[in-house]
PDB file of C-alpha atoms in Angstrom:
ATOM      1  CA  SER A   1      96.950 122.112  97.538  1.00 70.00           C
ATOM      2  CA  SER A   2      95.417 122.820 100.937  1.00 85.00           C
ATOM      3  CA  ASP A   3      93.036 119.888 100.345  1.00 89.00           C
ATOM      4  CA  PHE A   4      94.138 116.341 101.182  1.00 89.00           C
ATOM      5  CA  GLU A   5      91.893 114.094  99.096  1.00 89.00           C
ATOM      6  CA  VAL A   6      91.061 110.549 100.140  1.00 91.00           C
ATOM      7  CA  CYS A   7      89.050 108.711  97.516  1.00 88.00           C
ATOM      8  CA  VAL A   8      86.993 105.854  98.961  1.00 90.00           C
ATOM      9  CA  VAL A   9      86.669 103.000  96.468  1.00 86.00           C
ATOM     10  CA  ALA A  10      84.755  99.724  96.733  1.00 84.00           C
ATOM     11  CA  THR A  11      82.505  97.357  94.879  1.00 77.00           C
ATOM     12  CA  MET A  12      78.856  97.353  95.910  1.00 72.00           C
ATOM     13  CA  SER A  13      77.930  96.107  99.401  1.00 75.00           C
ATOM     14  CA  ALA A  14      81.495  96.311 100.774  1.00 82.00           C
ATOM     15  CA  GLY A  15      80.308  98.677 103.530  1.00 84.00           C
ATOM     16  CA  LYS A  16      81.731 101.881 102.093  1.00 88.00           C
ATOM     17  CA  SER A  17      78.992 104.160 103.456  1.00 88.00           C
ATOM     18  CA  THR A  18      79.185 102.564 106.899  1.00 88.00           C
ATOM     19  CA  LEU A  19      82.931 103.199 107.063  1.00 91.00           C
ATOM     20  CA  ILE A  20      82.573 106.823 105.909  1.00 93.00           C
ATOM     21  CA  ASN A  21      79.842 107.392 108.510  1.00 92.00           C
ATOM     22  CA  ALA A  22      82.141 105.968 111.195  1.00 91.00           C
ATOM     23  CA  MET A  23      84.825 108.480 110.179  1.00 91.00           C
ATOM     24  CA  LEU A  24      82.284 111.327 110.193  1.00 92.00           C
ATOM     25  CA  GLY A  25      80.957 110.294 113.593  1.00 91.00           C
ATOM     26  CA  THR A  26      77.381 110.503 112.315  1.00 92.00           C
ATOM     27  CA  LYS A  27      75.041 108.631 109.996  1.00 92.00           C
ATOM     28  CA  LEU A  28      75.096 110.857 106.915  1.00 93.00           C
ATOM     29  CA  MET A  29      75.821 108.587 103.926  1.00 91.00           C
ATOM     30  CA  PRO A  30      73.056 106.125 102.994  1.00 87.00           C
ATOM     31  CA  SER A  31      73.954 102.565 102.077  1.00 76.00           C
ATOM     32  CA  LYS A  32      71.841 101.396  99.171  1.00 65.00           C
ATOM     33  CA  GLN A  33      72.179  97.839  97.923  1.00 53.00           C
ATOM     34  CA  GLU A  34      70.937  98.693  94.448  1.00 55.00           C
ATOM     35  CA  ALA A  35      73.114 100.630  92.039  1.00 54.00           C
ATOM     36  CA  CYS A  36      72.797 104.431  92.179  1.00 60.00           C
ATOM     37  CA  PRO A  37      73.560 107.071  89.546  1.00 58.00           C
ATOM     38  CA  ALA A  38      77.216 108.037  89.058  1.00 70.00           C
ATOM     39  CA  ILE A  39      77.280 110.778  91.697  1.00 83.00           C
ATOM     40  CA  ILE A  40      80.438 111.916  93.500  1.00 86.00           C
ATOM     41  CA  THR A  41      80.067 113.143  97.076  1.00 91.00           C
ATOM     42  CA  ARG A  42      82.986 115.274  98.338  1.00 92.00           C
ATOM     43  CA  ILE A  43      83.005 115.744 102.117  1.00 95.00           C
ATOM     44  CA  LYS A  44      85.464 118.457 103.169  1.00 95.00           C
ATOM     45  CA  ASP A  45      86.586 119.002 106.743  1.00 93.00           C
ATOM     46  CA  CYS A  46      85.829 122.542 107.828  1.00 89.00           C
ATOM     47  CA  TYR A  47      85.937 123.651 111.444  1.00 79.00           C
ATOM     48  CA  SER A  48      82.496 124.406 112.782  1.00 75.00           C
ATOM     49  CA  GLU A  49      80.979 124.723 116.243  1.00 74.00           C
ATOM     50  CA  ALA A  50      77.858 123.081 114.859  1.00 73.00           C
ATOM     51  CA  SER A  51      77.699 119.328 114.354  1.00 79.00           C
ATOM     52  CA  SER A  52      75.709 119.728 111.133  1.00 88.00           C
ATOM     53  CA  PHE A  53      76.954 119.517 107.550  1.00 94.00           C
ATOM     54  CA  LYS A  54      76.239 121.954 104.708  1.00 95.00           C
ATOM     55  CA  ALA A  55      76.001 121.058 101.031  1.00 95.00           C
ATOM     56  CA  GLU A  56      76.035 122.479  97.519  1.00 95.00           C
ATOM     57  CA  VAL A  57      74.522 120.310  94.802  1.00 95.00           C
ATOM     58  CA  TYR A  58      75.615 120.457  91.149  1.00 93.00           C
ATOM     59  CA  ASN A  59      73.818 119.086  88.095  1.00 90.00           C
ATOM     60  CA  GLN A  60      75.290 117.321  85.040  1.00 87.00           C
ATOM     61  CA  GLU A  61      76.101 120.734  83.496  1.00 89.00           C
ATOM     62  CA  GLU A  62      78.162 121.511  86.638  1.00 88.00           C
ATOM     63  CA  VAL A  63      75.754 124.264  87.665  1.00 92.00           C
ATOM     64  CA  MET A  64      74.882 124.608  91.358  1.00 93.00           C
ATOM     65  CA  PHE A  65      71.128 124.439  91.740  1.00 90.00           C
ATOM     66  CA  LYS A  66      70.486 123.566  95.374  1.00 94.00           C
ATOM     67  CA  THR A  67      72.029 124.212  98.811  1.00 95.00           C
ATOM     68  CA  TYR A  68      71.478 122.769 102.275  1.00 95.00           C
ATOM     69  CA  GLU A  69      72.335 124.469 105.561  1.00 93.00           C
ATOM     70  CA  ASN A  70      71.682 121.322 107.593  1.00 94.00           C
ATOM     71  CA  LEU A  71      72.192 118.276 105.413  1.00 94.00           C
ATOM     72  CA  THR A  72      70.502 115.092 106.643  1.00 94.00           C
ATOM     73  CA  TYR A  73      70.680 111.381 105.852  1.00 93.00           C
ATOM     74  CA  LYS A  74      67.272 111.654 104.147  1.00 93.00           C
ATOM     75  CA  ASP A  75      68.488 114.583 101.993  1.00 93.00           C
ATOM     76  CA  ILE A  76      71.436 112.573 100.668  1.00 91.00           C
ATOM     77  CA  GLU A  77      69.233 109.514 100.188  1.00 89.00           C
ATOM     78  CA  ASP A  78      66.948 111.580  97.932  1.00 90.00           C
ATOM     79  CA  LEU A  79      69.862 113.244  96.101  1.00 89.00           C
ATOM     80  CA  ILE A  80      71.729 110.062  95.157  1.00 83.00           C
ATOM     81  CA  SER A  81      68.593 108.771  93.455  1.00 82.00           C
ATOM     82  CA  ASP A  82      68.497 111.792  91.122  1.00 86.00           C
ATOM     83  CA  GLU A  83      70.125 111.135  87.733  1.00 84.00           C
ATOM     84  CA  ASN A  84      70.419 114.887  87.051  1.00 88.00           C
ATOM     85  CA  ILE A  85      73.016 115.324  89.823  1.00 88.00           C
ATOM     86  CA  SER A  86      76.754 114.897  89.237  1.00 87.00           C
ATOM     87  CA  VAL A  87      78.492 116.202  92.391  1.00 90.00           C
ATOM     88  CA  ILE A  88      77.499 116.965  95.983  1.00 93.00           C
ATOM     89  CA  HIS A  89      79.964 119.238  97.836  1.00 95.00           C
ATOM     90  CA  VAL A  90      79.580 118.732 101.594  1.00 96.00           C
ATOM     91  CA  THR A  91      81.403 120.721 104.300  1.00 95.00           C
ATOM     92  CA  GLY A  92      81.436 120.154 108.032  1.00 93.00           C
ATOM     93  CA  ASN A  93      83.552 119.133 110.992  1.00 91.00           C
ATOM     94  CA  ILE A  94      85.165 115.708 110.550  1.00 91.00           C
ATOM     95  CA  PRO A  95      85.909 114.967 114.209  1.00 89.00           C
ATOM     96  CA  PHE A  96      89.234 113.091 114.118  1.00 87.00           C
ATOM     97  CA  VAL A  97      91.246 115.651 112.120  1.00 87.00           C
ATOM     98  CA  SER A  98      92.147 119.336 112.241  1.00 82.00           C
ATOM     99  CA  SER A  99      91.680 121.623 109.242  1.00 74.00           C
ATOM    100  CA  GLU A 100      94.214 124.242 110.425  1.00 80.00           C
ATOM    101  CA  ASP A 101      96.958 123.547 107.842  1.00 84.00           C
ATOM    102  CA  VAL A 102      95.307 121.166 105.426  1.00 88.00           C
ATOM    103  CA  SER A 103      91.716 119.996 104.976  1.00 90.00           C
ATOM    104  CA  LEU A 104      90.794 116.330 104.673  1.00 92.00           C
ATOM    105  CA  VAL A 105      88.393 115.689 101.773  1.00 93.00           C
ATOM    106  CA  LEU A 106      86.642 112.303 101.739  1.00 93.00           C
ATOM    107  CA  ILE A 107      85.473 111.495  98.217  1.00 90.00           C
ATOM    108  CA  ASP A 108      82.727 108.900  97.964  1.00 88.00           C
ATOM    109  CA  THR A 109      82.812 107.460  94.449  1.00 79.00           C
ATOM    110  CA  PRO A 110      80.127 105.344  92.780  1.00 71.00           C
ATOM    111  CA  GLY A 111      80.836 101.635  92.569  1.00 64.00           C
ATOM    112  CA  PRO A 112      82.013 100.434  89.155  1.00 57.00           C
ATOM    113  CA  ASN A 113      79.796  97.364  89.014  1.00 50.00           C
ATOM    114  CA  ASN A 114      76.710  98.905  87.469  1.00 50.00           C
ATOM    115  CA  SER A 115      76.220  97.576  83.956  1.00 43.00           C
ATOM    116  CA  ARG A 116      73.395 100.066  83.353  1.00 44.00           C
ATOM    117  CA  ASP A 117      75.494 103.167  83.929  1.00 49.00           C
ATOM    118  CA  LYS A 118      78.889 103.310  82.199  1.00 57.00           C
ATOM    119  CA  ARG A 119      79.623 106.624  83.942  1.00 59.00           C
ATOM    120  CA  HIS A 120      80.369 104.699  87.159  1.00 53.00           C
ATOM    121  CA  LYS A 121      83.441 103.068  85.639  1.00 61.00           C
ATOM    122  CA  LYS A 122      84.566 106.339  84.027  1.00 66.00           C
ATOM    123  CA  VAL A 123      84.270 108.340  87.269  1.00 64.00           C
ATOM    124  CA  GLN A 124      86.199 105.787  89.306  1.00 63.00           C
ATOM    125  CA  SER A 125      88.869 105.333  86.620  1.00 67.00           C
ATOM    126  CA  GLU A 126      89.652 109.052  86.753  1.00 68.00           C
ATOM    127  CA  PHE A 127      90.513 108.780  90.448  1.00 67.00           C
ATOM    128  CA  LEU A 128      92.530 105.594  89.949  1.00 69.00           C
ATOM    129  CA  SER A 129      94.584 107.048  87.103  1.00 67.00           C
ATOM    130  CA  GLN A 130      98.238 107.913  87.698  1.00 53.00           C
ATOM    131  CA  SER A 131      97.508 111.614  87.168  1.00 55.00           C
ATOM    132  CA  SER A 132      95.317 111.680  90.272  1.00 60.00           C
ATOM    133  CA  LYS A 133      97.090 112.688  93.503  1.00 69.00           C
ATOM    134  CA  ALA A 134      94.331 111.395  95.770  1.00 77.00           C
ATOM    135  CA  LEU A 135      95.012 108.759  98.396  1.00 85.00           C
ATOM    136  CA  ILE A 136      92.913 105.689  97.529  1.00 86.00           C
ATOM    137  CA  LEU A 137      91.140 103.863 100.344  1.00 90.00           C
ATOM    138  CA  TYR A 138      90.096 100.524  98.811  1.00 88.00           C
ATOM    139  CA  ILE A 139      87.461  98.770 100.890  1.00 90.00           C
ATOM    140  CA  MET A 140      87.054  95.026 100.624  1.00 86.00           C
ATOM    141  CA  THR A 141      85.471  92.373 102.803  1.00 80.00           C
ATOM    142  CA  GLY A 142      86.692  89.012 104.052  1.00 71.00           C
ATOM    143  CA  GLU A 143      84.402  87.519 101.400  1.00 72.00           C
ATOM    144  CA  PHE A 144      86.691  88.576  98.565  1.00 71.00           C
ATOM    145  CA  GLY A 145      87.215  87.142  95.100  1.00 70.00           C
ATOM    146  CA  THR A 146      84.023  88.118  93.254  1.00 74.00           C
ATOM    147  CA  ASP A 147      84.173  88.984  89.555  1.00 76.00           C
ATOM    148  CA  ASP A 148      83.494  92.646  90.378  1.00 74.00           C
ATOM    149  CA  ASP A 149      86.279  92.665  92.951  1.00 77.00           C
ATOM    150  CA  ASN A 150      88.717  91.004  90.546  1.00 81.00           C
ATOM    151  CA  THR A 151      87.918  93.484  87.780  1.00 79.00           C
ATOM    152  CA  LEU A 152      88.369  96.531  90.022  1.00 80.00           C
ATOM    153  CA  LEU A 153      91.576  95.165  91.576  1.00 83.00           C
ATOM    154  CA  ASN A 154      93.033  94.567  88.109  1.00 81.00           C
ATOM    155  CA  ARG A 155      92.474  98.271  87.365  1.00 79.00           C
ATOM    156  CA  VAL A 156      94.033  99.224  90.717  1.00 80.00           C
ATOM    157  CA  ALA A 157      97.064  96.997  90.043  1.00 79.00           C
ATOM    158  CA  GLU A 158      97.470  98.591  86.628  1.00 78.00           C
ATOM    159  CA  SER A 159      97.424 102.059  88.187  1.00 75.00           C
ATOM    160  CA  MET A 160      99.926 101.016  90.869  1.00 74.00           C
ATOM    161  CA  SER A 161     102.340  99.583  88.297  1.00 71.00           C
ATOM    162  CA  VAL A 162     103.068 102.996  86.797  1.00 69.00           C
ATOM    163  CA  GLY A 163     104.604 105.883  88.700  1.00 64.00           C
ATOM    164  CA  GLY A 164     106.895 103.972  91.058  1.00 64.00           C
ATOM    165  CA  LYS A 165     106.788 103.973  94.870  1.00 65.00           C
ATOM    166  CA  GLN A 166     104.813 107.196  95.137  1.00 64.00           C
ATOM    167  CA  SER A 167     102.028 105.663  93.082  1.00 68.00           C
ATOM    168  CA  LYS A 168     101.971 102.456  95.173  1.00 72.00           C
ATOM    169  CA  ASP A 169     102.010 104.332  98.475  1.00 78.00           C
ATOM    170  CA  ARG A 170      98.777 106.165  97.724  1.00 80.00           C
ATOM    171  CA  PHE A 171      96.750 102.929  97.967  1.00 84.00           C
ATOM    172  CA  ILE A 172      95.527 101.648 101.338  1.00 90.00           C
ATOM    173  CA  PHE A 173      93.481  98.436 101.527  1.00 90.00           C
ATOM    174  CA  VAL A 174      90.869  98.179 104.264  1.00 91.00           C
ATOM    175  CA  VAL A 175      89.251  94.867 105.192  1.00 89.00           C
ATOM    176  CA  ASN A 176      85.710  95.573 106.361  1.00 87.00           C
ATOM    177  CA  LYS A 177      82.955  93.504 108.037  1.00 84.00           C
ATOM    178  CA  LEU A 178      85.351  91.245 109.932  1.00 84.00           C
ATOM    179  CA  ASP A 179      82.739  90.960 112.683  1.00 82.00           C
ATOM    180  CA  ASP A 180      80.555  89.024 110.205  1.00 80.00           C
ATOM    181  CA  ARG A 181      83.125  86.234 109.929  1.00 78.00           C
ATOM    182  CA  LYS A 182      82.166  82.862 111.408  1.00 80.00           C
ATOM    183  CA  PRO A 183      84.532  80.850 113.661  1.00 81.00           C
ATOM    184  CA  GLU A 184      85.049  78.294 110.883  1.00 81.00           C
ATOM    185  CA  ASP A 185      86.329  81.109 108.620  1.00 78.00           C
ATOM    186  CA  GLY A 186      89.399  81.412 110.831  1.00 79.00           C
ATOM    187  CA  ASP A 187      90.631  84.211 113.080  1.00 84.00           C
ATOM    188  CA  THR A 188      91.455  87.773 112.007  1.00 86.00           C
ATOM    189  CA  ASP A 189      95.141  87.047 111.323  1.00 89.00           C
ATOM    190  CA  HIS A 190      94.201  84.080 109.140  1.00 86.00           C
ATOM    191  CA  THR A 191      91.702  86.191 107.185  1.00 86.00           C
ATOM    192  CA  LEU A 192      94.196  89.028 106.659  1.00 89.00           C
ATOM    193  CA  GLU A 193      96.846  86.579 105.421  1.00 90.00           C
ATOM    194  CA  LYS A 194      94.342  85.243 102.880  1.00 88.00           C
ATOM    195  CA  VAL A 195      93.563  88.809 101.769  1.00 89.00           C
ATOM    196  CA  ARG A 196      97.285  89.583 101.366  1.00 90.00           C
ATOM    197  CA  ALA A 197      97.764  86.415  99.305  1.00 91.00           C
ATOM    198  CA  TYR A 198      94.744  87.366  97.173  1.00 89.00           C
ATOM    199  CA  LEU A 199      96.160  90.857  96.538  1.00 89.00           C
ATOM    200  CA  LYS A 200      99.504  89.316  95.555  1.00 87.00           C
ATOM    201  CA  THR A 201      97.764  87.302  92.822  1.00 87.00           C
ATOM    202  CA  HIS A 202      96.871  90.691  91.316  1.00 84.00           C
ATOM    203  CA  GLY A 203     100.461  91.898  91.554  1.00 81.00           C
ATOM    204  CA  ILE A 204      99.717  94.074  94.582  1.00 84.00           C
TER     205      ILE A 204
END
């Protein structure tokens, strides 16, 4: 495929939107503390002189019903609150990569920890499954070890256990919000060692 998919996975409030915005070089993805509908946002790198992003919006029947020539933060904020939407296809220039040979596609998945919407877990499970070829960027914070985090990591570990080295290599763990750590929490190296030990308890 000419698309290189990177699926961004996290429990709620891990700073997923902030990290995606940093990669995009602009504030496009809203960070909402409350659970949102199970919407997938696919952001594909496409060379453009303009700094703006375009979008096609699809409903639950997978029919495109809305387009944007200049997608804004407010547009996405309104869209992710709409339960009739299933996928938002966004295209624009992701500044740190070239789309000459292959196009980076950042896939923002809904968090799995929404007890009111079982679709969240289903959507994320499809990307974690061994049949998926997407690279998984798992975002966690230094404040790890919550029930939600444990549950999601157990599913990740299960996915990594099948398919050999190729399956393991498609998972990258990112520790976010390290600037929020207090001096008594220890330095960065100490925090990362604790995270590694925590991942090992899950067989990762």
